[in-house]
């Protein structure tokens, strides 16, 4: 006996955000770090900050921390992103 | 199949040869929690929607962070898969409406490495209509209704929001409540007000409360009838959770069985009295973290006091459990006050106050 069953997934899924245009070079650019606020991000970002400045000629690195590690970045941080040329986010524990 | 003639579904349909083939279709696509599912036929899904008086395109809500819409049709499909009967569906739909409230922080709750599950507490007349059992095994395999309602929430998370292990769900360990975590309050065998009434739902209405919850921590005290001593055991477990898991205050739930609640009730204690007692007793010094290997994060705040509850209002007290045994449970929050428990009346207009 043939059974007709229904698809349980969200077929009308809303598309997520798109990646920004990739930069050909980071030299002279301003890079933003958005930390989730967890302890483990400090050492990671410190090392990355150094590498970006010394190895890639980045002009400035701006550090920001979310007020809630499990929620999107605060509106004030989102507003600041306009002044940056690249962002490193999504770093976990 | 009589229902399908009247309801126009938008979901893609698949034809399978039999029940076993349906299992393979759903498992191979990653649409299950690993257990067998009921095939969601058009007739079964239509019956759920008709029982709840919902058209298939009714919007249950929108997930606030990823802005994903949840429709009645898709939710009903997942409910059928979980084993729900039509009579269970209004509870599932209301629980999802509550989960989608911004203060619940569904995205964080379901993606965190912390690995909580969504605890559902049912109050009101609907408990009897659906056959929920509030006594023996209240937090486990107590009955069909709570088993399938809790499971329906998880299957819908998996299929509608991609909350799959390794996908959106980044949980390190998780706990068994992620299969199903649902109980009903034993309102008849207590003098206390139902949880729903305590949380503002008018008397006599059915309601669900959802809470982002870690696994239950079971306590035992069968050697006293003094309310303070009984509740001190609950407080100690809350303090233990603060020391070993998370020190920060949030919604805690406690489940008090008949053997423990009878002496507390006989002494005239209300749920408010219990909440105020535990608010005072469940607190630790930050410096205690050094005793359990977490000295690195004490820093210069060793004397800071952290309460398990930000206020007595944040304690969810549930009367439930078998008639014998001095076993209670402390159910800690996922992580402090990042998420708030939400209570919603079943069958009520959820956002009417804004219209």
Coordinates of C-alpha atoms in Angstrom, one line a residue:
Chain A
X1 CA 0.0 0.0 0.0
X2 CA 1.4 3.3 -1.0
X3 CA 1.6 5.9 1.8
X4 CA 1.8 9.6 0.9
X5 CA 3.7 11.5 3.6
X6 CA 4.7 15.2 4.0
X7 CA 8.0 17.0 4.1
X8 CA 8.7 18.1 7.7
X9 CA 11.3 20.7 6.9
X10 CA 11.0 24.5 6.6
X11 CA 10.8 24.6 2.8
X12 CA 10.2 28.4 2.9
X13 CA 13.3 29.0 4.8
X14 CA 14.4 32.7 4.8
X15 CA 17.8 33.1 3.3
X16 CA 20.6 34.0 5.7
X17 CA 22.9 36.9 5.3
X18 CA 25.4 37.1 2.5
X19 CA 29.2 37.2 2.9
X20 CA 30.7 40.6 2.3
X21 CA 33.0 41.1 -0.7
X22 CA 36.4 39.5 0.0
X23 CA 39.3 41.9 0.3
X24 CA 42.3 41.6 -2.0
X25 CA 44.5 42.9 0.8
X26 CA 44.2 43.8 4.4
X27 CA 47.0 46.4 4.3
X28 CA 45.9 49.6 5.8
X29 CA 42.5 48.3 6.7
X30 CA 40.6 48.4 9.9
X31 CA 39.5 45.0 11.2
X32 CA 36.8 44.4 13.9
X33 CA 36.8 41.6 16.3
X34 CA 33.5 40.7 17.9
X35 CA 34.0 38.5 20.9
X36 CA 31.3 36.4 22.5
X37 CA 32.8 37.4 25.8
X38 CA 34.1 34.0 26.8
X39 CA 37.5 33.5 28.4
X40 CA 39.0 31.5 25.6
X41 CA 38.6 34.3 23.0
X42 CA 41.1 36.5 24.7
X43 CA 44.2 34.6 23.9
X44 CA 43.0 33.8 20.4
X45 CA 42.2 37.3 19.5
X46 CA 45.4 38.7 21.0
X47 CA 47.4 36.4 18.8
X48 CA 45.3 37.2 15.7
X49 CA 45.6 40.9 16.4
X50 CA 49.4 40.6 16.4
X51 CA 49.5 38.5 13.2
X52 CA 47.2 40.9 11.4
X53 CA 49.2 43.9 12.3
X54 CA 52.7 42.4 11.8
X55 CA 52.0 40.0 9.0
X56 CA 49.4 41.7 6.9
X57 CA 49.9 45.4 7.6
X58 CA 46.5 46.0 9.1
X59 CA 46.2 49.6 10.3
X60 CA 43.9 49.1 13.2
X61 CA 42.1 46.3 15.1
X62 CA 39.0 47.2 17.0
X63 CA 37.9 44.8 19.8
X64 CA 34.2 44.6 20.8
X65 CA 32.4 42.2 23.1
X66 CA 28.8 41.1 22.9
X67 CA 26.7 41.6 26.0
X68 CA 25.2 38.1 25.6
X69 CA 27.3 35.4 24.1
X70 CA 24.3 33.5 22.8
X71 CA 22.5 36.4 21.2
X72 CA 23.4 38.5 18.1
X73 CA 25.8 41.4 18.5
X74 CA 24.4 44.5 20.2
X75 CA 23.0 47.2 17.9
X76 CA 25.8 49.6 18.9
X77 CA 28.3 47.1 17.6
X78 CA 26.4 46.5 14.4
X79 CA 26.5 50.3 13.8
X80 CA 30.2 50.3 14.2
X81 CA 30.8 47.7 11.6
X82 CA 30.2 50.2 8.9
X83 CA 33.5 51.8 9.7
X84 CA 35.4 48.5 9.4
X85 CA 36.7 46.8 6.3
X86 CA 36.5 43.2 7.7
X87 CA 35.1 41.5 10.8
X88 CA 36.1 38.4 12.7
X89 CA 33.1 36.9 14.5
X90 CA 31.7 33.6 15.5
X91 CA 34.6 32.6 17.7
X92 CA 33.3 30.3 20.4
X93 CA 34.7 29.0 23.6
Chain B
X1 CA -7.8 10.6 4.3
X2 CA -11.1 12.5 4.3
X3 CA -9.5 15.6 5.7
X4 CA -7.0 16.1 2.9
X5 CA -9.8 17.0 0.5
X6 CA -10.5 20.1 2.5
X7 CA -7.0 21.3 3.3
X8 CA -4.5 22.5 0.8
X9 CA -1.0 21.7 2.0
X10 CA 2.0 23.4 0.6
X11 CA 4.5 20.8 1.8
X12 CA 6.2 18.5 -0.7
X13 CA 4.8 15.0 -0.6
X14 CA 6.6 11.7 -1.0
X15 CA 5.2 8.3 -1.8
X16 CA 6.5 5.3 0.1
X17 CA 5.6 1.7 -0.1
X18 CA 5.0 1.0 3.5
X19 CA 5.7 2.0 7.1
X20 CA 9.3 0.7 7.0
X21 CA 10.0 2.6 3.8
X22 CA 8.7 5.8 5.5
X23 CA 11.2 5.2 8.4
X24 CA 14.1 5.0 6.0
X25 CA 12.9 8.1 4.1
X26 CA 12.8 10.2 7.3
X27 CA 16.0 8.8 8.9
X28 CA 18.1 9.0 5.7
X29 CA 17.2 12.7 5.3
X30 CA 18.1 13.5 8.9
X31 CA 14.5 14.3 9.8
X32 CA 14.3 12.4 13.1
X33 CA 15.8 12.2 16.6
X34 CA 17.0 8.7 15.9
X35 CA 13.8 7.0 17.1
X36 CA 11.1 5.7 14.7
X37 CA 8.5 8.3 13.7
X38 CA 4.9 8.1 12.8
X39 CA 4.5 8.8 9.0
X40 CA 2.9 12.2 8.7
X41 CA 0.1 11.6 6.2
X42 CA -2.1 14.3 5.0
X43 CA -5.0 12.9 6.9
X44 CA -3.2 12.8 10.2
X45 CA -1.8 16.3 9.8
X46 CA -5.1 17.7 8.8
X47 CA -6.7 16.2 11.9
X48 CA -4.3 18.1 14.1
X49 CA -5.0 21.4 12.3
X50 CA -8.7 20.9 12.4
X51 CA -8.6 20.1 16.1
X52 CA -6.7 23.3 16.8
X53 CA -8.9 25.3 14.4
X54 CA -5.8 26.4 12.5
X55 CA -5.4 26.8 8.8
X56 CA -2.2 25.3 7.5
X57 CA -0.6 28.7 6.7
X58 CA -1.3 30.1 10.2
X59 CA 1.8 31.7 11.5
X60 CA 2.8 30.2 14.9
X61 CA 5.6 32.8 15.1
X62 CA 8.9 33.8 13.7
X63 CA 12.2 32.8 15.2
X64 CA 13.6 36.2 16.3
X65 CA 17.3 35.8 15.4
X66 CA 17.3 33.9 12.1
X67 CA 13.8 35.2 11.2
X68 CA 12.5 31.8 10.2
X69 CA 8.7 31.5 10.1
X70 CA 7.0 28.6 11.8
X71 CA 3.6 27.6 10.3
X72 CA 0.9 25.5 11.7
X73 CA 1.2 23.0 8.8
X74 CA 4.9 22.3 9.4
X75 CA 4.5 22.2 13.2
X76 CA 1.6 19.7 12.8
X77 CA 3.7 17.5 10.5
X78 CA 6.4 17.3 13.2
X79 CA 3.9 16.7 15.9
X80 CA 2.4 13.7 14.1
X81 CA 5.9 12.3 13.5
X82 CA 6.4 12.5 17.3
X83 CA 3.3 10.5 17.9
X84 CA 0.9 13.3 18.8
X85 CA -2.8 12.9 18.5
X86 CA -4.9 15.9 17.4
X87 CA -5.8 16.6 21.0
X88 CA -2.1 17.1 21.8
X89 CA -1.5 19.6 19.1
X90 CA -2.8 22.8 20.8
X91 CA -0.3 22.2 23.6
X92 CA 2.5 21.8 21.1
X93 CA 1.5 25.0 19.3
X94 CA 1.2 27.0 22.4
X95 CA 4.6 25.8 23.7
X96 CA 6.1 26.9 20.4
X97 CA 4.5 30.3 20.6
X98 CA 6.0 30.7 24.0
X99 CA 9.4 29.5 22.8
X100 CA 9.4 32.1 20.1
X101 CA 9.0 35.0 22.5
X102 CA 12.2 37.1 22.4
X103 CA 13.0 36.7 26.1
X104 CA 13.2 33.0 25.7
X105 CA 16.2 33.4 23.4
X106 CA 15.5 30.3 21.4
X107 CA 18.5 30.6 19.2
X108 CA 20.9 30.7 22.1
X109 CA 19.1 28.0 24.0
X110 CA 19.2 25.6 21.1
X111 CA 22.7 26.4 19.7
X112 CA 24.7 26.6 22.9
X113 CA 27.5 24.2 23.8
X114 CA 25.8 24.2 27.3
X115 CA 23.3 21.7 26.0
X116 CA 20.0 22.4 27.7
X117 CA 16.6 21.0 26.7
X118 CA 13.3 22.7 26.7
X119 CA 11.3 21.8 29.7
X120 CA 7.5 22.0 29.3
X121 CA 5.2 22.2 32.3
X122 CA 1.4 21.7 31.7
X123 CA -1.3 23.1 33.9
X124 CA -5.1 23.3 33.8
X125 CA -7.9 21.1 32.5
X126 CA -6.1 20.1 29.4
X127 CA -4.0 17.7 31.5
X128 CA -7.0 15.5 32.0
X129 CA -8.2 15.8 28.4
X130 CA -4.8 14.6 27.0
X131 CA -4.3 12.0 29.7
X132 CA -1.2 13.5 31.3
X133 CA 0.0 11.7 34.4
X134 CA 1.4 13.9 37.1
X135 CA 2.3 11.2 39.6
X136 CA 4.5 8.1 39.0
X137 CA 7.6 8.8 36.9
X138 CA 6.5 12.4 36.5
X139 CA 9.8 13.5 34.9
X140 CA 10.2 10.4 32.7
X141 CA 8.0 7.9 30.9
X142 CA 4.9 8.7 32.8
X143 CA 2.4 8.7 30.0
X144 CA 1.8 9.1 26.3
X145 CA 0.8 12.7 26.2
X146 CA 3.8 14.3 27.9
X147 CA 6.2 11.9 26.0
X148 CA 5.0 12.9 22.6
X149 CA 4.4 16.6 23.3
X150 CA 8.0 17.0 24.5
X151 CA 9.3 15.0 21.6
X152 CA 7.3 17.1 19.1
X153 CA 9.2 20.3 20.2
X154 CA 12.5 18.6 19.5
X155 CA 11.5 17.2 16.1
X156 CA 10.3 20.6 15.1
X157 CA 13.5 22.2 16.2
X158 CA 15.4 19.7 14.2
X159 CA 13.4 20.1 11.0
X160 CA 12.2 23.7 11.1
X161 CA 15.3 25.4 12.5
X162 CA 18.1 23.0 11.6
X163 CA 18.8 22.3 15.3
X164 CA 20.8 19.2 14.5
X165 CA 23.8 18.0 16.4
X166 CA 26.8 19.6 14.8
X167 CA 24.6 22.0 12.8
X168 CA 22.9 24.8 14.7
X169 CA 23.0 22.6 17.8
X170 CA 26.6 22.9 19.0
X171 CA 26.0 21.1 22.3
X172 CA 29.0 19.4 24.0
X173 CA 27.0 16.7 25.9
X174 CA 23.3 17.5 26.1
X175 CA 21.1 15.4 28.3
X176 CA 18.3 12.8 27.8
X177 CA 15.6 15.6 28.1
X178 CA 16.5 16.5 24.6
X179 CA 14.3 13.6 23.5
X180 CA 11.4 14.8 25.5
X181 CA 11.1 16.9 28.7
X182 CA 7.6 17.5 29.7
X183 CA 5.5 17.0 32.8
X184 CA 2.1 18.0 34.1
X185 CA 1.5 19.5 37.6
X186 CA -0.5 17.5 40.1
X187 CA -3.0 20.2 40.9
X188 CA -5.5 18.0 42.5
X189 CA -3.3 16.5 45.2
X190 CA -1.9 19.8 46.6
X191 CA -3.2 22.9 48.4
X192 CA -0.8 25.1 46.4
X193 CA -1.7 27.3 43.5
X194 CA -0.9 25.9 40.1
X195 CA 2.3 27.2 38.5
X196 CA 0.3 28.8 35.7
X197 CA -1.7 30.8 38.3
X198 CA 1.4 31.9 40.1
X199 CA 2.8 33.1 36.8
X200 CA -0.3 35.2 36.0
X201 CA -2.6 33.0 34.0
X202 CA -6.2 33.3 35.1
X203 CA -7.6 30.4 37.2
X204 CA -9.2 27.6 35.3
X205 CA -7.3 28.1 32.0
X206 CA -4.9 25.6 30.6
X207 CA -1.4 26.8 30.1
X208 CA 2.1 25.7 29.3
X209 CA 5.4 27.0 30.7
X210 CA 8.6 26.5 28.8
X211 CA 12.0 26.8 30.4
X212 CA 15.5 26.3 29.0
X213 CA 16.6 23.6 31.4
X214 CA 19.5 21.4 32.3
X215 CA 19.0 17.8 33.5
X216 CA 17.1 17.3 36.7
X217 CA 19.3 16.9 39.8
X218 CA 17.5 14.5 42.2
X219 CA 17.5 15.1 45.9
X220 CA 16.4 12.8 48.8
X221 CA 15.3 13.7 52.3
X222 CA 13.1 11.2 54.1
X223 CA 14.2 11.9 57.6
X224 CA 12.3 15.1 58.6
X225 CA 9.0 16.8 58.4
X226 CA 10.4 20.2 59.1
X227 CA 9.8 22.4 56.0
X228 CA 13.0 24.2 56.5
X229 CA 15.0 21.0 56.7
X230 CA 13.3 19.6 53.6
X231 CA 13.9 22.8 51.6
X232 CA 17.5 23.1 52.9
X233 CA 18.2 19.9 50.8
X234 CA 16.8 21.6 47.7
X235 CA 18.8 24.7 48.5
X236 CA 22.0 22.7 48.9
X237 CA 21.5 21.2 45.5
X238 CA 20.9 24.6 44.0
X239 CA 24.2 25.8 45.6
X240 CA 25.9 22.7 44.3
X241 CA 24.8 23.6 40.8
X242 CA 26.1 27.1 41.3
X243 CA 29.4 25.8 42.3
X244 CA 29.8 23.0 39.8
X245 CA 27.9 24.3 36.7
X246 CA 26.9 28.0 36.7
X247 CA 27.0 30.5 39.5
X248 CA 24.6 33.0 37.9
X249 CA 21.0 33.5 38.9
X250 CA 18.1 32.5 36.6
X251 CA 14.9 30.5 36.5
X252 CA 15.2 27.3 38.6
X253 CA 12.4 24.7 38.7
X254 CA 11.9 22.4 41.6
X255 CA 9.6 19.4 41.6
X256 CA 8.2 18.5 45.0
X257 CA 6.5 15.1 45.4
X258 CA 3.6 14.3 47.7
X259 CA 5.7 12.9 50.5
X260 CA 7.7 16.1 50.8
X261 CA 5.0 18.6 50.0
X262 CA 2.5 17.3 52.6
X263 CA 4.5 18.3 55.7
X264 CA 5.4 21.6 54.0
X265 CA 1.7 22.3 53.3
X266 CA 0.7 21.1 56.7
X267 CA 2.9 23.7 58.2
X268 CA 1.1 26.3 56.2
X269 CA 3.8 27.1 53.7
X270 CA 2.7 28.5 50.4
X271 CA 4.7 28.4 47.1
X272 CA 5.6 32.0 47.9
X273 CA 7.0 31.0 51.3
X274 CA 9.1 28.3 49.6
X275 CA 10.4 30.7 47.0
X276 CA 11.4 33.3 49.5
X277 CA 13.2 30.7 51.7
X278 CA 15.1 29.3 48.7
X279 CA 15.9 32.8 47.5
X280 CA 17.6 33.4 50.8
X281 CA 19.3 30.0 51.2
X282 CA 20.4 29.2 47.6
X283 CA 23.4 31.6 47.3
X284 CA 27.2 31.2 47.3
X285 CA 30.3 33.3 47.6
X286 CA 32.2 33.6 44.4
X287 CA 35.3 32.5 46.3
X288 CA 33.7 29.0 46.6
X289 CA 34.6 28.5 43.0
X290 CA 38.2 28.1 44.1
X291 CA 37.1 25.0 46.1
X292 CA 35.9 23.3 42.9
X293 CA 38.8 24.0 40.6
X294 CA 37.5 27.3 39.2
X295 CA 39.8 29.7 41.1
X296 CA 41.0 31.3 37.9
X297 CA 37.7 33.2 37.5
X298 CA 37.3 34.3 41.1
X299 CA 39.8 37.1 40.6
X300 CA 39.3 39.9 43.2
X301 CA 35.6 39.2 43.6
X302 CA 35.8 36.3 46.1
X303 CA 33.4 37.9 48.6
X304 CA 30.7 38.7 46.0
X305 CA 27.5 36.9 46.7
X306 CA 25.7 35.2 43.9
X307 CA 22.0 34.2 44.4
X308 CA 20.7 31.2 42.5
X309 CA 17.4 33.2 42.0
X310 CA 17.5 36.8 41.0
X311 CA 14.3 37.2 43.0
X312 CA 11.8 34.7 44.5
X313 CA 9.6 35.2 41.4
X314 CA 12.2 33.3 39.3
X315 CA 11.5 29.9 41.0
X316 CA 9.1 27.6 39.3
X317 CA 7.6 25.2 41.9
X318 CA 5.8 22.1 40.5
X319 CA 3.9 19.6 42.6
X320 CA 4.4 16.3 40.9
X321 CA 5.6 12.8 41.4
X322 CA 4.5 9.4 42.8
X323 CA 2.7 9.1 46.1
X324 CA 5.6 7.6 48.0
X325 CA 9.3 8.6 48.3
X326 CA 11.1 11.6 49.6
X327 CA 12.6 12.3 46.2
X328 CA 12.5 15.8 44.7
X329 CA 14.3 17.5 41.8
X330 CA 16.1 20.7 41.2
X331 CA 16.1 21.7 37.5
X332 CA 18.7 24.4 36.9
X333 CA 18.6 27.0 34.1
X334 CA 20.6 26.7 31.0
X335 CA 22.7 29.8 31.9
X336 CA 21.7 32.4 34.4
X337 CA 19.3 35.0 33.2
X338 CA 20.2 34.9 29.5
X339 CA 16.8 33.2 28.9
X340 CA 13.5 33.6 30.7
X341 CA 10.8 31.0 31.3
X342 CA 7.6 31.9 29.4
X343 CA 4.1 30.9 30.4
X344 CA 1.2 31.0 27.8
X345 CA -2.4 30.1 28.0
X346 CA -3.6 27.4 25.6
X347 CA -6.2 28.7 23.2
X348 CA -5.6 32.3 24.0
X349 CA -4.6 35.0 21.6
X350 CA -0.9 35.2 22.4
X351 CA -0.2 38.7 21.3
X352 CA -3.7 40.2 21.8
X353 CA -2.5 42.8 24.3
X354 CA -0.6 44.4 21.4
X355 CA -3.5 44.6 19.0

